[in-house]
Coordinates of C-alpha atoms in Angstrom, one line a residue:
Chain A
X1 CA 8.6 -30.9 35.1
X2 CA 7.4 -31.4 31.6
X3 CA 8.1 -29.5 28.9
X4 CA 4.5 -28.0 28.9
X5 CA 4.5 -27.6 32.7
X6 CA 7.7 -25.7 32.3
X7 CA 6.2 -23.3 29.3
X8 CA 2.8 -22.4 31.5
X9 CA 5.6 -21.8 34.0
X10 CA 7.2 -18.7 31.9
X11 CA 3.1 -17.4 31.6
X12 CA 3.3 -15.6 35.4
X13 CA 5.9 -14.3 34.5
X14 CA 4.8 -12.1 31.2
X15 CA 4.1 -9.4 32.3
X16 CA 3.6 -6.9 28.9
X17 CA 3.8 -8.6 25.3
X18 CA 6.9 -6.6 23.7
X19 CA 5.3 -3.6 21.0
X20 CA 6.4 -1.5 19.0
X21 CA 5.6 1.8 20.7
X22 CA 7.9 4.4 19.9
X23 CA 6.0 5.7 17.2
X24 CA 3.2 6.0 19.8
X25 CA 5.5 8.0 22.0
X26 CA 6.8 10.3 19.4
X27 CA 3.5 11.7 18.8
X28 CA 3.2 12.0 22.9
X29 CA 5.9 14.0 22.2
X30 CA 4.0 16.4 19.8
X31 CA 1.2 18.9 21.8
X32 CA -0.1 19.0 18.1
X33 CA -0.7 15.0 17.7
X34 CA -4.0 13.9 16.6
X35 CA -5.6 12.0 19.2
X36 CA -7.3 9.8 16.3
X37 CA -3.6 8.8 15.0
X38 CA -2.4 8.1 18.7
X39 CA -5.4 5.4 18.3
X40 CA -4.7 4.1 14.9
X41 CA -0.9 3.4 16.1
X42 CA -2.1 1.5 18.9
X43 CA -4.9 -0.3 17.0
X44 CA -2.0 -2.0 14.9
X45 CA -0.1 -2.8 17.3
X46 CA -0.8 -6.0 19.1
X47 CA 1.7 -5.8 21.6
X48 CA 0.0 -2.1 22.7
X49 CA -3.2 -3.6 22.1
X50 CA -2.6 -6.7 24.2
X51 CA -1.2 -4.4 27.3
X52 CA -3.6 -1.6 27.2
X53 CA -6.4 -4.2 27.0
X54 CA -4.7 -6.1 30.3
X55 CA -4.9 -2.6 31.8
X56 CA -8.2 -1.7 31.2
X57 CA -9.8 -5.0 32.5
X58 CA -7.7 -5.0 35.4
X59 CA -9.5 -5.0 38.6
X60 CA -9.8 -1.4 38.9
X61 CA -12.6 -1.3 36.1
X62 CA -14.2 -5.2 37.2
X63 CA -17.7 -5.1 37.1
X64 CA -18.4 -2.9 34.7
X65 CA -18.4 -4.6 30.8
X66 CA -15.5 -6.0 29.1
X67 CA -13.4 -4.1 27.1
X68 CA -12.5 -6.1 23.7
X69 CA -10.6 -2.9 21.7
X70 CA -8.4 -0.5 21.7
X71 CA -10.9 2.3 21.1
X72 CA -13.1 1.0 23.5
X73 CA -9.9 1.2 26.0
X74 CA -8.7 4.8 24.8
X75 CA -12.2 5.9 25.4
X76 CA -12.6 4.6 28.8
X77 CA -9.0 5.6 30.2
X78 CA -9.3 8.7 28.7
X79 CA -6.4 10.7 26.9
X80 CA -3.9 11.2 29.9
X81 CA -4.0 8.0 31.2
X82 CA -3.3 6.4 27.8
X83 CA -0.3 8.3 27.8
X84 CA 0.8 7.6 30.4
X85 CA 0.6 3.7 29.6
X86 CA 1.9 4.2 26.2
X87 CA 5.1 5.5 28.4
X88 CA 5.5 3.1 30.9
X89 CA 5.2 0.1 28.6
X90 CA 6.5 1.8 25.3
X91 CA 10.6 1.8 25.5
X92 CA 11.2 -1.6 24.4
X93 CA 10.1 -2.4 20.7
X94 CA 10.5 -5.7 20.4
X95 CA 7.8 -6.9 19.0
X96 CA 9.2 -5.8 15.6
X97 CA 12.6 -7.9 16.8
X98 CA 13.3 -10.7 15.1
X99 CA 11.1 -13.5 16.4
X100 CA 13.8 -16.6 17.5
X101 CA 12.7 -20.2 16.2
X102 CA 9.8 -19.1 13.9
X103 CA 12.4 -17.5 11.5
X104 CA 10.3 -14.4 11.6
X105 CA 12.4 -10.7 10.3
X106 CA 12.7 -8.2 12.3
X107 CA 8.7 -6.6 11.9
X108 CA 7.4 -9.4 9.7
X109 CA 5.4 -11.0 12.8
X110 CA 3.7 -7.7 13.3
X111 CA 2.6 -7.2 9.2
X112 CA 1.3 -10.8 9.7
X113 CA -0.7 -9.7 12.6
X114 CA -2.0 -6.9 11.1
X115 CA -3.0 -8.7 7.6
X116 CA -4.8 -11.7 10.0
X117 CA -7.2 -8.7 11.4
X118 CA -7.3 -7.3 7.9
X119 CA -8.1 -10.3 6.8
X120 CA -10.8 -11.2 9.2
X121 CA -12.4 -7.7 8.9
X122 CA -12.5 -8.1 5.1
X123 CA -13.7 -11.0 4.9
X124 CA -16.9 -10.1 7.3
X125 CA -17.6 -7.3 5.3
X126 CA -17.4 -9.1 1.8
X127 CA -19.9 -11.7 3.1
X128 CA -21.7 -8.9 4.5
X129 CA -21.6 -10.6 8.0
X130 CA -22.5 -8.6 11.1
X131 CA -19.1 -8.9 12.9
X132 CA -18.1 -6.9 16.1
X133 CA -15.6 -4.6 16.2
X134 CA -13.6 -6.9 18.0
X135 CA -13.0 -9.1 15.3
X136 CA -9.8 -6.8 14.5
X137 CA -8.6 -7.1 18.0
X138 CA -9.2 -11.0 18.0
X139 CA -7.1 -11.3 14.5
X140 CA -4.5 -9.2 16.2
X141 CA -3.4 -10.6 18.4
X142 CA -4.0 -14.6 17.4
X143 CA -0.5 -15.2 16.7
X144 CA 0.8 -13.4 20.1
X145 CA 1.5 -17.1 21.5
X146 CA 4.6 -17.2 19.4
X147 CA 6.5 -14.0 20.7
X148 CA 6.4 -16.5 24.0
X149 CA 6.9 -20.1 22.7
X150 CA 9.2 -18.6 19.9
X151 CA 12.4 -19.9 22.5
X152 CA 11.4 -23.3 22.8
X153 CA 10.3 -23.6 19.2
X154 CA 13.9 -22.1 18.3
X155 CA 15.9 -25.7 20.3
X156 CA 13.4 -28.0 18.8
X157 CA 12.5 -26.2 15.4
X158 CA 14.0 -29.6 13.3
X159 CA 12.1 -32.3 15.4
X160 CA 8.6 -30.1 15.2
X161 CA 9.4 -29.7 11.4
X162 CA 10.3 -33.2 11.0
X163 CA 6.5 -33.7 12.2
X164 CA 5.4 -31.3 10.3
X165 CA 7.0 -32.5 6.6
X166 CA 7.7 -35.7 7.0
X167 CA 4.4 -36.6 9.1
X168 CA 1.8 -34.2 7.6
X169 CA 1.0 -32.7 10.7
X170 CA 0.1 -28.9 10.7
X171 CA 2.7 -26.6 12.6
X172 CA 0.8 -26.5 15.9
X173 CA -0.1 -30.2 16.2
X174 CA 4.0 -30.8 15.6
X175 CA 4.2 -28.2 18.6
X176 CA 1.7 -30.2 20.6
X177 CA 4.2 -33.5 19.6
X178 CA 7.2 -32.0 20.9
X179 CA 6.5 -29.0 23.7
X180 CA 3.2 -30.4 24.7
X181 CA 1.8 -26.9 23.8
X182 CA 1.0 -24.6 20.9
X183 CA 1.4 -20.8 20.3
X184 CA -2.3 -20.8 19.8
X185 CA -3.2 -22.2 23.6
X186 CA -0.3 -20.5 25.0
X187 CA -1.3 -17.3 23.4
X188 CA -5.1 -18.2 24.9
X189 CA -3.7 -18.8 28.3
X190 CA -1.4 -15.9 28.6
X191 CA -4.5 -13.1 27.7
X192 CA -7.1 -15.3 29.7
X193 CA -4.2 -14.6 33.0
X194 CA -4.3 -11.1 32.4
X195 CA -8.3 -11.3 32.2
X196 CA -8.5 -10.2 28.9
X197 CA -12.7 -11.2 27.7
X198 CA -13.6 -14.3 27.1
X199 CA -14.4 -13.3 23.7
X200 CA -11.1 -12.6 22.7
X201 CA -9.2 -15.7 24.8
X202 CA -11.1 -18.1 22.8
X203 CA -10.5 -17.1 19.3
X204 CA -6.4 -16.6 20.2
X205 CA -7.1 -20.6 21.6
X206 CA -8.7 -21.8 18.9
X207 CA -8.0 -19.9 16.3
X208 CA -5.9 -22.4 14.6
X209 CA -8.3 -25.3 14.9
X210 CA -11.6 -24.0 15.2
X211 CA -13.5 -27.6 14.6
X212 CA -12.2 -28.1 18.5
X213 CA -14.4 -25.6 20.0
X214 CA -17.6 -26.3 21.7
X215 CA -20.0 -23.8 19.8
X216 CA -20.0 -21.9 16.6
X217 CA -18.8 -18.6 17.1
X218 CA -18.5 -16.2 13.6
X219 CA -16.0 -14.1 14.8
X220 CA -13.6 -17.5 15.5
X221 CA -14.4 -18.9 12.1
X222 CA -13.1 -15.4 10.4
X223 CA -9.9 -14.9 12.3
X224 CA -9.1 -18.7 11.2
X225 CA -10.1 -18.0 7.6
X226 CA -8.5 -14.6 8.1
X227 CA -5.2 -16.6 9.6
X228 CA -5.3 -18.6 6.6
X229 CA -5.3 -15.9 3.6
X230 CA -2.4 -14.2 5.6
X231 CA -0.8 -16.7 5.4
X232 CA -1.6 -17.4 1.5
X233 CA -0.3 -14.1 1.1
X234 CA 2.9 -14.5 2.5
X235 CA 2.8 -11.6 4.6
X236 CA 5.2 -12.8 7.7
X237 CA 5.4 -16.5 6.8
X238 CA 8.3 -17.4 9.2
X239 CA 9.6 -21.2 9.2
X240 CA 6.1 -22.7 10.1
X241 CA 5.2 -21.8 6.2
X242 CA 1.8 -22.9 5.3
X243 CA 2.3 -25.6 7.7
X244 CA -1.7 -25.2 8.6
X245 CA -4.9 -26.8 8.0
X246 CA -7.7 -24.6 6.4
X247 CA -11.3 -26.0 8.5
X248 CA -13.5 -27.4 5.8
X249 CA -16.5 -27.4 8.2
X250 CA -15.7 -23.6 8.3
X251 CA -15.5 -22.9 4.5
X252 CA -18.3 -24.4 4.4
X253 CA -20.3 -22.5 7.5
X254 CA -19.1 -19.0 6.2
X255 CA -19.6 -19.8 2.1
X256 CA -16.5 -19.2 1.1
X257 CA -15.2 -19.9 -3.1
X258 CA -12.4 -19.1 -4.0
X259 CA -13.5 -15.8 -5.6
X260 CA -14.4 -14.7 -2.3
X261 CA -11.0 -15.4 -0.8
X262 CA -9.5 -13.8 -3.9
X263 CA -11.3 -10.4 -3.2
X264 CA -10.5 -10.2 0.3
X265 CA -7.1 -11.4 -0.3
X266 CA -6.7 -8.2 -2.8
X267 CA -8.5 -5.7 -0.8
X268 CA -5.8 -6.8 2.4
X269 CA -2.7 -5.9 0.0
X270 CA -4.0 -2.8 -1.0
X271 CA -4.9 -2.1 2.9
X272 CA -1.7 -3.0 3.7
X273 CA 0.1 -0.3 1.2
X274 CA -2.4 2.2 3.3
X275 CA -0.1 1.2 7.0
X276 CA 3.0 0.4 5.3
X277 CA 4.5 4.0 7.0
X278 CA 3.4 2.0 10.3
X279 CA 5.7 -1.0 9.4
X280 CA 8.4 1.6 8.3
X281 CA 8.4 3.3 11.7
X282 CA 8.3 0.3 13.8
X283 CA 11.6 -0.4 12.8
X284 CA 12.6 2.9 12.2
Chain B
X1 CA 10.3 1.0 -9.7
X2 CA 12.5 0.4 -12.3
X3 CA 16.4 0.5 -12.5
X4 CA 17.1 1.6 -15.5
X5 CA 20.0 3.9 -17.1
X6 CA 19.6 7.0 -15.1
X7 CA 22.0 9.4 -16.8
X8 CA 21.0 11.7 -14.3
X9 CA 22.0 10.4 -10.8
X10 CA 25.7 11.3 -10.0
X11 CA 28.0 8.2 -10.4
X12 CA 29.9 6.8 -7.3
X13 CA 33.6 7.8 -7.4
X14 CA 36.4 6.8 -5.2
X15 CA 37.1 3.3 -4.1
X16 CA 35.0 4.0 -0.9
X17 CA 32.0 4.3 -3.1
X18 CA 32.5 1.8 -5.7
X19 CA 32.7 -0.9 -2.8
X20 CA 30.0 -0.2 -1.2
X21 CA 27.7 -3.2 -1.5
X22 CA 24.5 -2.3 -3.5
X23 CA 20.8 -2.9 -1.9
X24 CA 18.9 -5.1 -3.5
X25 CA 16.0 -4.4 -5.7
X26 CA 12.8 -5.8 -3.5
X27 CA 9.6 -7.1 -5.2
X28 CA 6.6 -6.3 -2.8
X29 CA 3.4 -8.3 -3.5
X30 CA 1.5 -7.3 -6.6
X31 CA 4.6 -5.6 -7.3
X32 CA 7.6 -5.8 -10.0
X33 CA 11.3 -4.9 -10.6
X34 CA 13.3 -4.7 -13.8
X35 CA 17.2 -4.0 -14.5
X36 CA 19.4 -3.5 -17.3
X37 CA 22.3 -2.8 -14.7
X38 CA 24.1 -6.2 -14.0
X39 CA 25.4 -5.4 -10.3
X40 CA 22.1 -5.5 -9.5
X41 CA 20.2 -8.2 -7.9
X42 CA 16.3 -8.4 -7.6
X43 CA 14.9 -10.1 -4.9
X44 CA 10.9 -11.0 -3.3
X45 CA 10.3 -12.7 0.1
X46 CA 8.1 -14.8 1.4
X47 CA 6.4 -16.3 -1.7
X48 CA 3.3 -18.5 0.0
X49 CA 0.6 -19.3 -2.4
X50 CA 1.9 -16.4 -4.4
X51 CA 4.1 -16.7 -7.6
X52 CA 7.0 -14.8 -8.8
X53 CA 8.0 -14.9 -12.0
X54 CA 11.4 -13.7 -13.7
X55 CA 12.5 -12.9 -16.9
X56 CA 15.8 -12.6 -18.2
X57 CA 17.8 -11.4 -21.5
X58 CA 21.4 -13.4 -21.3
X59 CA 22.2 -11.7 -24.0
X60 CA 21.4 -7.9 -22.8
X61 CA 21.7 -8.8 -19.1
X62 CA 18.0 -7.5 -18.4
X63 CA 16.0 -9.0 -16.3
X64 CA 12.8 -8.9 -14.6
X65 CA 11.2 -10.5 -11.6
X66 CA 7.4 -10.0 -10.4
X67 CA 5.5 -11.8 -7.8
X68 CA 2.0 -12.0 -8.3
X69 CA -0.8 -12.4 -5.6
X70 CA -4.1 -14.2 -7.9
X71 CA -4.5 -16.2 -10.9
X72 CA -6.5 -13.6 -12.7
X73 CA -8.4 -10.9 -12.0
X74 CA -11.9 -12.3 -12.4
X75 CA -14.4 -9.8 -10.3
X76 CA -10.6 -7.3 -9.5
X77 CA -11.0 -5.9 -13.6
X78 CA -10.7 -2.7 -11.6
X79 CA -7.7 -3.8 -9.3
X80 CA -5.3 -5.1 -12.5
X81 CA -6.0 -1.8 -14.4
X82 CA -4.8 0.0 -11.3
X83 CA -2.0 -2.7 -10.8
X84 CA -1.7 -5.2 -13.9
X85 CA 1.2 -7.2 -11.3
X86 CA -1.3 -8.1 -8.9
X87 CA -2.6 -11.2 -11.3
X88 CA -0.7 -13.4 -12.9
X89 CA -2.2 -13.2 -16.4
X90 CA -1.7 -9.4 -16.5
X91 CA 1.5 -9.1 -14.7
X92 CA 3.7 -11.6 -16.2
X93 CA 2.4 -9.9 -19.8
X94 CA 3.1 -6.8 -18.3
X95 CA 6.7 -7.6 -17.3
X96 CA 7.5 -9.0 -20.6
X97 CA 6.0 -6.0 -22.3
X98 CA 8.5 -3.7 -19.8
X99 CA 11.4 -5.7 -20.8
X100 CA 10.7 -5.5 -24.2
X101 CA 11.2 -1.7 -24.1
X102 CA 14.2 -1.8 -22.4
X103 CA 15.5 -3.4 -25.7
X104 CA 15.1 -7.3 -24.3
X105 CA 14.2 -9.9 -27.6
X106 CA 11.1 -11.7 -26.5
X107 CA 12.6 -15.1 -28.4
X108 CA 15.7 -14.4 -25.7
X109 CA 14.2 -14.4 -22.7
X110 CA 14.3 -16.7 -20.1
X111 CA 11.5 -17.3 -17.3
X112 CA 12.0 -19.3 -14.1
X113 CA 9.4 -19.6 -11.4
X114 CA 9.0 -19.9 -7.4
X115 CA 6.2 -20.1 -4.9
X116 CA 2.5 -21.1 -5.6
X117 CA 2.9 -23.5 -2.3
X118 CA -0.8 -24.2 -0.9
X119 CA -2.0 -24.8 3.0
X120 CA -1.6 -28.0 4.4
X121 CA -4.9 -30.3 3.4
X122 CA -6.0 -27.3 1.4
X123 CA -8.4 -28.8 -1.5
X124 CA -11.0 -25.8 -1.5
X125 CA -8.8 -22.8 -2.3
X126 CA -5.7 -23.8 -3.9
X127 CA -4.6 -20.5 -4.6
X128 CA -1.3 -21.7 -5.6
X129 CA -1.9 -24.1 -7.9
X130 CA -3.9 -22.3 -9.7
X131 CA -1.8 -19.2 -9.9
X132 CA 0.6 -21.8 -11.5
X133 CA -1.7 -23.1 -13.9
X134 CA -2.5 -19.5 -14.9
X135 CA 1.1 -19.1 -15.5
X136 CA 1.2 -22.2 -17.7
X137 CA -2.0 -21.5 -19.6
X138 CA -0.5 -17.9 -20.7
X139 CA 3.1 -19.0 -21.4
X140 CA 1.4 -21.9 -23.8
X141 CA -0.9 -19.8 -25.3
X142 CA 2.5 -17.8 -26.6
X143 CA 4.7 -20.5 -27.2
X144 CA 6.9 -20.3 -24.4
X145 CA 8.8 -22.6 -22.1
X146 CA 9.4 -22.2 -18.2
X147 CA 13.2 -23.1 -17.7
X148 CA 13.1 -24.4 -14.2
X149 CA 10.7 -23.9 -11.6
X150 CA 10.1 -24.7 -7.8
X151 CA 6.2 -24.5 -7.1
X152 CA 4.0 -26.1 -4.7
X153 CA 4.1 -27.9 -1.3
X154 CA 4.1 -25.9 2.2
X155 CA 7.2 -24.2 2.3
X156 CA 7.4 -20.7 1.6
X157 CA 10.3 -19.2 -0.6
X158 CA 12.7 -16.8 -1.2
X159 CA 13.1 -15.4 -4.9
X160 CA 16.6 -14.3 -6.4
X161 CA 17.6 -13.1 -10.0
X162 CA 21.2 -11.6 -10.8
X163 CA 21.5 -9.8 -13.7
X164 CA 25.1 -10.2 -14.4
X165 CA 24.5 -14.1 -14.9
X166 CA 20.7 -13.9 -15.0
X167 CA 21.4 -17.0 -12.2
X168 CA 17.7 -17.6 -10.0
X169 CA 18.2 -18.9 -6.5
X170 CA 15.6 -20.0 -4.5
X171 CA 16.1 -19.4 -0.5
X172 CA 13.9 -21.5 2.0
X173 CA 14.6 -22.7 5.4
X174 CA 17.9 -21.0 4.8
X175 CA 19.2 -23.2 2.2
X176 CA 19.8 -22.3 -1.4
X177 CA 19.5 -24.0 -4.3
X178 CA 19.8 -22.8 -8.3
X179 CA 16.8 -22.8 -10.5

């Protein structure tokens, strides 16, 4: 079996993305919660995001339209259910484990996460783009491919990095080198299997080489911009680094300057001081 | 924050205490750190495009370290008077300013720098570089030399400065070296 053959392998078997949900279930806990916080914990988290968005499209609701965010999904489950999935998938919070071959501190991959949806939200609203809602999901979870490929990238790390430095390839084409696969089409694959939209599946695919999509889709070209300025940041940079390649084609499609990428880089810091307590009681 | 002499906190007694191994002092983006206490070590992760900066007093054994996020402010004039360490034309000046009160001498201090790395291929944003030419431009402008520095490529970095030798380390891919 190839190495890629054996990775789609491991795909059946996912069958929740780890999250940090004990938060979540603390205020389950509390009869006082506000339902509104309940939805703002899970709307970071891409792991609860991820599973509660599996949930939601699962056959039981087919048919009707697809739901692409967590509000969306609160709303439609309602408050009890909710619950009840935040305890049946909330007891493990690994997502804020350390994240094995991408180097990644314990929590760091879920700040990253949560700065590439910042990111992508910002920089719709500086260029005053109509963007969906979803936009945030799609940046959430882009980078969910790696809490899966993060074993195999952890027994080749110094042949993909060899690639990557000594070759000039970006991270994921180095992946594509050695494991036949990158954590942006494995991350694809795993939410298109739990028949997340198609919406979201594409941007996770593609999000880290948008030029290789068939279309022009804005919400695509932000989460790779927004992937990009996270990255610039430094918030989560694990031993991939800023082993990327910005798309030139979509600079140039959305405008961007520098000055633009400068605001909404300092508009994502200051967000991120607003759900720092978040980060604190993930690993908490 | 700042560690400086707090005359107020209680003093660790007993051997127990005085063992203990000390946390370091952690530089957040747009964010600084000062010491005049040598056990202490200041520290910033993940430096990507970002630049920290440290100062240091040999003489004193004050030191500094901030780790700036933008060149300059440009259309932020709002955002560096809220936080002057977000930019690196306001918050190096700033951190030299702050050591200066401490009791630092400006014509002592020593400045060593890390990060500004850029994305692969990246010639439209080069955030990095030019948060390192910003750094040059200001320390020309007042005369001053960077001691050693470890700027650019892909890689992102790891920032050390300890005050009781004002020694800078730089981490990345979990090897060290000494600026």
């Amino acid at each position: 079996m190839s190495r890629r053959n054996e990775i789609l392998d491991q795909v059946s078997k996912v069958v929740a993305v780890p999250s940090c949900s004990h938060m979540a279930s603390g205020l389950l806990g509390n009869p006082d919660a506000d339902f509104r916080e309940l939805a703002r914990v899970i709307e970071y988290d891409p792991g609860l995001t991820a599973n509660l968005l599996k949930v939601v499209n699962a056959s039981f609701f087919s048919g009707s339209r697809p739901v692409r965010t967590a509000r969306e999904a609160i709303i439609k489950l309602g408050t009890t259910q909710v619950l009840q999935f935040v305890i049946s998938t909330g007891v493990a919070p690994s997502f804020v484990q350390k994240i094995e071959g991408y180097d990644l501190a314990p929590n760091m991959h879920l700040q990253h996460s949560v700065s590439v949806a910042m990111a992508a939200r910002e920089l719709g609203s500086i260029l005053s783009m109509d963007v969906p809602d979803y936009t945030f999901t799609a940046g959430l979870l882009s980078g969910i491919g790696k809490t899966l490929l993060g074993a195999y990238v952890d027994v080749n790390v110094q042949s993909i990095l060899d690639f990557a430095l000594r070759d000039g390839l970006s991270f994921d084409q180095a992946e594509d080198m050695v494991l036949g696969i990158n954590h942006a089409e494995l991350g694809g694959i795993v939410l298109e299997s739990w028949g997340l939209p198609e919406e979201l599946t594409r941007v996770v695919r593609h999000h880290l080489r948008p030029d290789e999509y068939d279309g022009v889709d804005p919400v695509l070209d932000l989460v790779h911009i927004g992937n990009v300025l996270a990255k610039m940041i430094g918030v989560g940079l694990g031993v991939d680094g800023l082993n990327y390649i910005p798309s030139q084609k979509v600079a140039e499609r959305l405008g961007l300057s520098p000055d633009v990428l400068d605001m909404a880089a300092a508009n994502v810091v200051v967000g991120l001081e607003s759900v720092r307590s978040l980060f604190m009681e993930c690993v908490a | 924050m700042t560690r400086e002499p707090d005359h107020t906190t209680p003093q660790p007694v007993g051997c127990e205490a005085s063992t203990a191994k000390r946390e370091p002092l952690v530089v957040n983006i747009s964010d600084m750190k000062l010491s005049s206490d040598s056990a202490d070590v200041i520290v910033t992760y993940s430096l990507g495009s970002c630049l920290g900066v440290t100062a240091y007093d040999p003489v004193l054994r004050i030191g500094a370290m901030v780790h700036c996020l933008l060149p300059s402010p440009g259309a932020n004039r709002e955002k560096a008077r809220k936080n002057p360490f977000m930019f690196v034309n306001t918050g190096v000046a700033t951190m030299v300013r702050k050591v200066i009160d401490l009791g630092a001498k400006r014509e002592r201090l020593i400045f060593k720098a890390a990060g500004g790395a850029n994305m692969r291929n990246d010639t439209l944003f080069n955030t990095g570089r030019r948060n390192f030419e910003a750094l040059e431009k200001l320390l020309e402008r007042n005369s001053v030399t960077l001691s050693a520095q470890d700027v650019g490529g892909t890689i992102p970095r790891t920032l050390f400065l300890y005050l009781d030798t004002g020694r800078v380390v730089v981490r990345s891919f979990g090897k060290e070296k000494e600026l």
